[in-house]
Coordinates of C-alpha atoms in Angstrom, one line a residue:
X1 CA 4.3 -28.9 -32.5
X2 CA 6.1 -32.1 -32.7
X3 CA 9.5 -33.1 -31.3
X4 CA 11.3 -33.3 -34.6
X5 CA 10.0 -29.8 -35.5
X6 CA 11.3 -28.3 -32.1
X7 CA 14.5 -30.1 -32.7
X8 CA 14.9 -28.6 -36.1
X9 CA 14.1 -25.1 -34.7
X10 CA 16.6 -25.4 -31.9
X11 CA 19.6 -26.2 -34.2
X12 CA 21.2 -22.7 -33.7
X13 CA 21.5 -23.5 -29.9
X14 CA 23.9 -26.3 -30.6
X15 CA 27.2 -25.1 -32.3
X16 CA 29.3 -27.2 -34.6
X17 CA 26.9 -28.1 -37.4
X18 CA 26.6 -31.6 -36.3
X19 CA 24.9 -34.3 -38.3
X20 CA 21.5 -35.4 -37.3
X21 CA 22.2 -38.3 -35.0
X22 CA 25.0 -36.6 -33.0
X23 CA 23.0 -33.3 -32.9
X24 CA 20.0 -35.0 -31.3
X25 CA 22.2 -36.9 -28.8
X26 CA 23.6 -33.5 -27.8
X27 CA 20.3 -31.9 -27.7
X28 CA 18.7 -34.6 -25.5
X29 CA 21.7 -34.3 -23.2
X30 CA 21.1 -30.6 -22.7
X31 CA 17.7 -31.2 -20.9
X32 CA 18.3 -34.5 -19.2
X33 CA 20.3 -35.1 -16.1
X34 CA 22.5 -38.3 -15.5
X35 CA 25.5 -38.9 -13.1
X36 CA 29.0 -39.1 -14.5
X37 CA 29.0 -42.9 -13.9
X38 CA 25.8 -43.2 -16.0
X39 CA 27.1 -41.3 -19.1
X40 CA 26.7 -43.4 -22.3
X41 CA 24.9 -46.1 -20.4
X42 CA 21.4 -47.3 -20.8
X43 CA 20.4 -45.0 -18.0
X44 CA 21.3 -42.0 -20.3
X45 CA 18.4 -41.0 -22.5
X46 CA 20.6 -39.6 -25.1
X47 CA 22.2 -43.0 -26.0
X48 CA 18.9 -45.0 -25.8
X49 CA 18.0 -44.6 -29.6
X50 CA 20.4 -45.9 -32.3
X51 CA 21.7 -43.7 -34.9
X52 CA 19.3 -44.9 -37.3
X53 CA 16.4 -44.1 -35.0
X54 CA 17.8 -40.6 -34.4
X55 CA 18.1 -40.1 -38.1
X56 CA 14.3 -40.8 -38.4
X57 CA 13.5 -38.7 -35.4
X58 CA 15.0 -35.7 -37.2
X59 CA 12.1 -35.8 -39.7
X60 CA 9.2 -38.1 -38.3
X61 CA 7.2 -37.8 -35.2
X62 CA 6.6 -41.6 -35.2
X63 CA 10.3 -42.2 -34.7
X64 CA 10.1 -40.4 -31.4
X65 CA 9.0 -43.3 -29.2
X66 CA 6.9 -43.4 -26.0
X67 CA 9.8 -45.3 -24.4
X68 CA 12.3 -42.6 -25.1
X69 CA 9.9 -39.8 -23.9
X70 CA 9.3 -41.7 -20.6
X71 CA 13.1 -42.1 -20.2
X72 CA 13.4 -38.2 -20.7
X73 CA 10.6 -37.5 -18.2
X74 CA 12.5 -39.7 -15.6
X75 CA 15.6 -37.7 -16.2
X76 CA 14.6 -34.2 -16.7
X77 CA 17.4 -31.7 -16.2
X78 CA 15.3 -28.8 -17.3
X79 CA 17.1 -26.2 -15.1
X80 CA 20.4 -26.6 -17.1
X81 CA 18.4 -26.2 -20.4
X82 CA 16.8 -23.0 -19.1
X83 CA 20.2 -21.7 -18.3
X84 CA 21.7 -22.7 -21.6
X85 CA 18.9 -20.9 -23.5
X86 CA 19.3 -17.8 -21.4
X87 CA 23.0 -17.6 -22.2
X88 CA 22.4 -17.6 -26.0
X89 CA 23.1 -14.4 -27.8
X90 CA 20.1 -12.4 -28.5
X91 CA 20.5 -12.9 -32.2
X92 CA 20.4 -16.6 -31.7
X93 CA 17.3 -16.4 -29.5
X94 CA 15.6 -14.4 -32.2
X95 CA 16.6 -16.9 -34.9
X96 CA 15.1 -19.8 -32.8
X97 CA 12.1 -17.8 -32.0
X98 CA 11.5 -17.2 -35.8
X99 CA 12.1 -20.9 -36.5
X100 CA 9.5 -22.0 -33.9
X101 CA 7.0 -19.4 -35.4
X102 CA 7.4 -20.9 -38.7
X103 CA 5.9 -24.1 -37.2
X104 CA 2.9 -22.2 -35.9
X105 CA 4.0 -21.8 -32.2
X106 CA 4.6 -18.3 -30.6
X107 CA 7.5 -17.6 -28.2
X108 CA 8.0 -14.4 -26.3
X109 CA 11.5 -13.2 -26.9
X110 CA 11.7 -11.5 -23.5
X111 CA 10.6 -14.8 -22.0
X112 CA 12.6 -17.0 -24.2
X113 CA 14.2 -19.5 -21.9
X114 CA 11.0 -20.3 -20.0
X115 CA 8.7 -20.4 -23.1
X116 CA 10.9 -22.7 -25.1
X117 CA 11.4 -25.0 -22.1
X118 CA 7.7 -25.2 -21.4
X119 CA 7.1 -26.0 -25.0
X120 CA 9.5 -28.9 -24.8
X121 CA 8.0 -30.3 -21.7
X122 CA 4.5 -30.2 -23.3
X123 CA 5.7 -32.0 -26.3
X124 CA 7.5 -34.8 -24.5
X125 CA 4.6 -35.3 -22.0
X126 CA 2.1 -35.3 -24.8
X127 CA 4.1 -38.3 -26.3
X128 CA 4.2 -40.1 -22.9
X129 CA 0.5 -39.6 -22.7
X130 CA 0.2 -38.5 -19.0
X131 CA 0.8 -35.4 -17.1
X132 CA 2.3 -37.2 -14.1
X133 CA 5.3 -35.1 -12.9
X134 CA 4.7 -32.4 -15.4
X135 CA 3.6 -29.7 -13.0
X136 CA 6.7 -30.1 -10.9
X137 CA 8.9 -29.6 -14.0
X138 CA 6.9 -26.6 -15.1
X139 CA 7.4 -25.2 -11.6
X140 CA 11.2 -25.8 -11.9
X141 CA 11.1 -23.9 -15.2
X142 CA 9.3 -20.9 -13.8
X143 CA 11.8 -20.8 -10.9
X144 CA 14.9 -21.2 -13.1
X145 CA 13.7 -18.8 -15.7
X146 CA 13.2 -16.2 -13.1
X147 CA 16.5 -17.0 -11.4
X148 CA 18.6 -16.4 -14.6
X149 CA 16.4 -13.4 -15.4
X150 CA 17.0 -11.6 -12.1
X151 CA 20.5 -12.9 -11.2
X152 CA 22.4 -9.7 -12.1
X153 CA 19.9 -7.6 -10.2
X154 CA 19.9 -9.8 -7.2
X155 CA 23.8 -9.6 -7.1
X156 CA 24.0 -6.0 -7.8
X157 CA 21.7 -5.0 -4.8
X158 CA 23.5 -7.6 -2.4
X159 CA 26.1 -6.4 0.0
X160 CA 27.7 -9.7 0.2
X161 CA 26.0 -12.9 1.3
X162 CA 22.5 -12.3 2.3
X163 CA 22.8 -14.7 5.2
X164 CA 26.2 -13.9 6.8
X165 CA 27.5 -10.9 4.9
X166 CA 30.6 -12.7 3.5
X167 CA 31.9 -11.2 0.1
X168 CA 30.5 -13.1 -2.9
X169 CA 33.9 -12.7 -4.7
X170 CA 37.0 -14.5 -3.5
X171 CA 40.6 -13.5 -4.3
X172 CA 43.6 -15.7 -4.3
X173 CA 47.0 -15.1 -5.9
X174 CA 45.8 -11.8 -7.4
X175 CA 42.8 -13.5 -9.1
X176 CA 39.1 -13.0 -8.3
X177 CA 36.4 -15.5 -8.7
X178 CA 32.7 -15.6 -8.0
X179 CA 31.7 -17.7 -5.0
X180 CA 28.0 -17.6 -4.8
X181 CA 24.6 -19.2 -5.5
X182 CA 21.3 -17.6 -6.2
X183 CA 18.7 -19.6 -3.9
X184 CA 15.0 -19.5 -4.3
X185 CA 13.0 -18.2 -1.4
X186 CA 9.9 -20.4 -1.2
X187 CA 6.9 -18.8 -2.8
X188 CA 3.6 -19.8 -4.1
X189 CA 2.4 -19.2 -7.7
X190 CA 4.3 -19.4 -11.0
X191 CA 5.4 -15.8 -11.4
X192 CA 8.4 -14.8 -9.4
X193 CA 10.4 -11.6 -9.1
X194 CA 13.9 -10.5 -7.7
X195 CA 12.7 -10.5 -4.1
X196 CA 11.9 -14.3 -4.4
X197 CA 15.8 -15.0 -4.6
X198 CA 18.8 -14.3 -2.5
X199 CA 22.5 -14.4 -3.2
X200 CA 24.3 -16.6 -0.6
X201 CA 27.9 -17.6 -0.3
X202 CA 28.4 -21.3 -1.2
X203 CA 28.6 -22.6 2.4
X204 CA 25.4 -20.8 3.4
X205 CA 23.8 -21.9 0.1
X206 CA 24.7 -25.5 0.7
X207 CA 23.2 -25.3 4.2
X208 CA 20.1 -23.7 2.9
X209 CA 19.7 -26.3 0.1
X210 CA 19.9 -29.1 2.7
X211 CA 17.3 -27.7 4.9
X212 CA 15.7 -24.4 5.7
X213 CA 12.6 -23.2 7.7
X214 CA 10.0 -20.6 7.0
X215 CA 11.8 -18.4 9.5
X216 CA 14.9 -18.6 7.5
X217 CA 13.1 -17.5 4.4
X218 CA 11.4 -14.6 6.3
X219 CA 14.7 -13.4 7.3
X220 CA 16.3 -13.5 3.9
X221 CA 13.2 -11.7 2.5
X222 CA 13.4 -9.0 5.2
X223 CA 17.1 -8.3 4.2
X224 CA 16.1 -8.3 0.5
X225 CA 13.4 -5.7 1.4
X226 CA 16.0 -3.6 3.1
X227 CA 18.5 -3.7 0.3
X228 CA 15.7 -2.8 -2.1
X229 CA 14.8 0.1 0.0
X230 CA 18.4 1.1 0.1
X231 CA 18.6 1.1 -3.6
X232 CA 15.4 3.1 -4.0
X233 CA 16.7 5.7 -1.6
X234 CA 20.3 5.8 -2.9
X235 CA 19.2 6.0 -6.6
X236 CA 16.2 8.2 -6.2
X237 CA 17.1 10.7 -3.4
X238 CA 20.9 11.1 -3.4
X239 CA 22.8 13.3 -3.7
X240 CA 20.1 16.0 -3.5
X241 CA 22.3 18.3 -1.5
X242 CA 23.0 16.0 1.3
X243 CA 26.7 15.7 0.7
X244 CA 27.5 19.3 0.9
X245 CA 25.9 21.9 3.3
X246 CA 24.4 19.4 5.7
X247 CA 27.9 18.4 6.5
X248 CA 28.5 21.8 8.1
X249 CA 25.5 21.2 10.5
X250 CA 26.8 17.6 11.4
X251 CA 30.2 18.9 12.1
X252 CA 29.0 21.6 14.3
X253 CA 26.9 19.0 16.3
X254 CA 30.0 16.7 16.4
X255 CA 32.3 19.6 17.7
X256 CA 30.0 20.7 20.5
X257 CA 32.0 20.6 23.7
X258 CA 31.1 17.6 25.9
X259 CA 31.0 19.8 29.0
X260 CA 28.2 21.9 27.5
X261 CA 25.9 18.9 26.8
X262 CA 23.7 18.9 29.9
X263 CA 20.1 17.7 29.5
X264 CA 17.3 20.2 29.8
X265 CA 15.2 18.9 32.7
X266 CA 12.2 21.0 31.5
X267 CA 12.1 19.2 28.2
X268 CA 8.5 18.0 27.6
X269 CA 8.4 14.4 26.1
X270 CA 4.6 14.4 25.8
X271 CA 4.5 15.6 22.2
X272 CA 6.8 12.7 21.3
X273 CA 4.4 10.1 22.9
X274 CA 1.5 11.7 20.9
X275 CA 3.3 10.9 17.6
X276 CA 5.5 7.9 18.2
X277 CA 4.0 4.5 19.2
X278 CA 7.5 3.0 19.6
X279 CA 8.6 3.6 23.3
X280 CA 12.3 2.8 22.6
X281 CA 12.1 5.6 19.9
X282 CA 10.4 8.0 22.2
X283 CA 13.2 7.6 24.8
X284 CA 15.9 7.9 22.1
X285 CA 14.4 11.2 20.6
X286 CA 13.8 12.4 24.2
X287 CA 17.4 11.9 25.1
X288 CA 18.8 13.6 22.0
X289 CA 16.4 16.6 22.2
X290 CA 16.7 17.2 25.9
X291 CA 20.4 17.9 25.2
X292 CA 20.6 19.1 21.6
X293 CA 17.2 20.7 20.7
X294 CA 18.1 24.3 21.4
X295 CA 21.7 24.0 20.1
X296 CA 20.7 22.3 16.9
X297 CA 18.0 25.0 16.3
X298 CA 20.4 27.8 16.9
X299 CA 23.3 26.3 14.9
X300 CA 21.0 25.7 12.0
X301 CA 19.7 29.2 12.0
X302 CA 23.3 30.6 12.2
X303 CA 24.5 28.3 9.4
X304 CA 21.6 29.3 7.2
X305 CA 22.1 33.0 7.7
X306 CA 25.7 32.6 6.7
X307 CA 24.8 30.6 3.6
X308 CA 26.4 27.4 4.8
X309 CA 23.1 25.5 5.2
X310 CA 19.9 25.3 3.0
X311 CA 17.6 24.0 5.9
X312 CA 14.6 23.8 3.6
X313 CA 16.5 21.6 1.2
X314 CA 17.8 19.4 3.9
X315 CA 14.3 19.0 5.4
X316 CA 12.8 18.1 2.1
X317 CA 15.6 15.7 1.2
X318 CA 15.1 13.8 4.5
X319 CA 11.3 14.0 4.5
X320 CA 11.5 12.5 0.9
X321 CA 13.5 9.6 2.1
X322 CA 11.2 9.2 5.1
X323 CA 8.2 8.9 2.7
X324 CA 9.9 6.1 0.7
X325 CA 10.5 4.2 3.9
X326 CA 7.0 4.9 5.5
X327 CA 5.3 3.9 2.1
X328 CA 7.2 0.6 2.3
X329 CA 5.6 -0.3 5.7
X330 CA 8.7 -0.1 7.9
X331 CA 8.2 0.4 11.7
X332 CA 9.0 3.8 13.1
X333 CA 12.1 2.6 14.7
X334 CA 13.3 1.0 11.5
X335 CA 12.6 4.3 9.7
X336 CA 14.6 6.3 12.2
X337 CA 17.5 3.8 12.0
X338 CA 17.5 3.7 8.3
X339 CA 17.3 7.5 7.8
X340 CA 20.3 7.8 10.2
X341 CA 22.3 5.2 8.4
X342 CA 21.5 6.9 5.1
X343 CA 22.6 10.4 6.0
X344 CA 25.7 8.8 7.7
X345 CA 26.5 6.9 4.6
X346 CA 26.6 10.0 2.3
X347 CA 28.3 12.4 4.8
X348 CA 30.7 10.1 6.7
X349 CA 31.1 12.6 9.6
X350 CA 29.4 11.3 12.7
X351 CA 26.6 8.6 12.8
X352 CA 25.5 10.0 16.3
X353 CA 25.2 13.5 14.9
X354 CA 23.1 12.1 12.1
X355 CA 20.8 10.4 14.6
X356 CA 20.4 13.9 16.3
X357 CA 19.4 15.6 13.1
X358 CA 16.7 12.9 12.4
X359 CA 15.6 13.2 16.1
X360 CA 15.4 17.0 15.6
X361 CA 13.2 16.7 12.5
X362 CA 11.0 14.2 14.4
X363 CA 10.7 16.7 17.2
X364 CA 9.6 19.5 14.9
X365 CA 6.9 17.4 13.3
X366 CA 8.8 17.0 10.0
X367 CA 8.7 13.3 10.3
X368 CA 5.9 11.0 11.4
X369 CA 3.5 14.0 11.1
X370 CA 2.5 16.5 8.4
X371 CA 5.2 19.2 7.9
X372 CA 4.9 22.6 9.2
X373 CA 7.2 25.7 9.2
X374 CA 10.0 25.8 11.7
X375 CA 13.1 27.8 12.6
X376 CA 11.0 30.7 13.5

């Protein structure tokens, strides 16, 4: 495909029905990058050709000179071009896809911004006659195409800035405005997914853009993983009965008189050491169960007999959430913490009581080991 053919196919992307020369200047400005001081100067590729040359460029490949192609490659602003293509209406994208197909090139509609941008880069570099710098531009296309593709998903799952937690919308004088940037988390290859990006507030994004370390990237990826897991749990396993009858059990634990909460000195911690590799978690479960094990068991049985608790349902709900976390490779302590937070988030009664319930299910081998019948 030649440049004039692609330019013809892309006309629906530039509104206004411009004549040939103004249209091509506008098109070139969409994928080149110059400073404000360089606008309309010889450093701006869009003004290098004369109107007469642009008129010829609209119909002849020979009018597209190597000099202009080299000027474009020196000023690629391809990320903006990808964004512009992504923001086109679907009908316009389909129109352009059909136009390009008429010239014998195939564009995937579901990969429209990236495919069109790559086609442009190939055409321009072919005119220059060298691949120097091409791979870097193609990498920028892959990253930007993925960024615009997954921006809404990354924002939706973010609970504020991935780095500092600051809200990503600011409010002033009754008006709200977005205040974020989607940054790329360094990754190899040329296929990227939502976990390769993070939503940061503008101050954090600026710092990240100036300098970041592999450790910075690892922390952001870890936060992404936790938010993704939260989405999977919240969307796949809630409400599943947790919002109702489990509240009775949590409230009963919460209301136990403090003076009655003496530890059982005969409690045997050995079974916990057999199943839990994390010593901190062993101590936590031991502390909970030496005080609460008998009370939780008796309270659960009473509530179930009164029809106020479906213990099997509660067990299966929590075990299912544990399975999601375990399959994702979280540590035992991370699983315990996330399960506790999950129950608390959807009951809002007492986070400590939620932890006691998770410890109880750990104690009776419902978590971290195959299930067996309890409440006997």
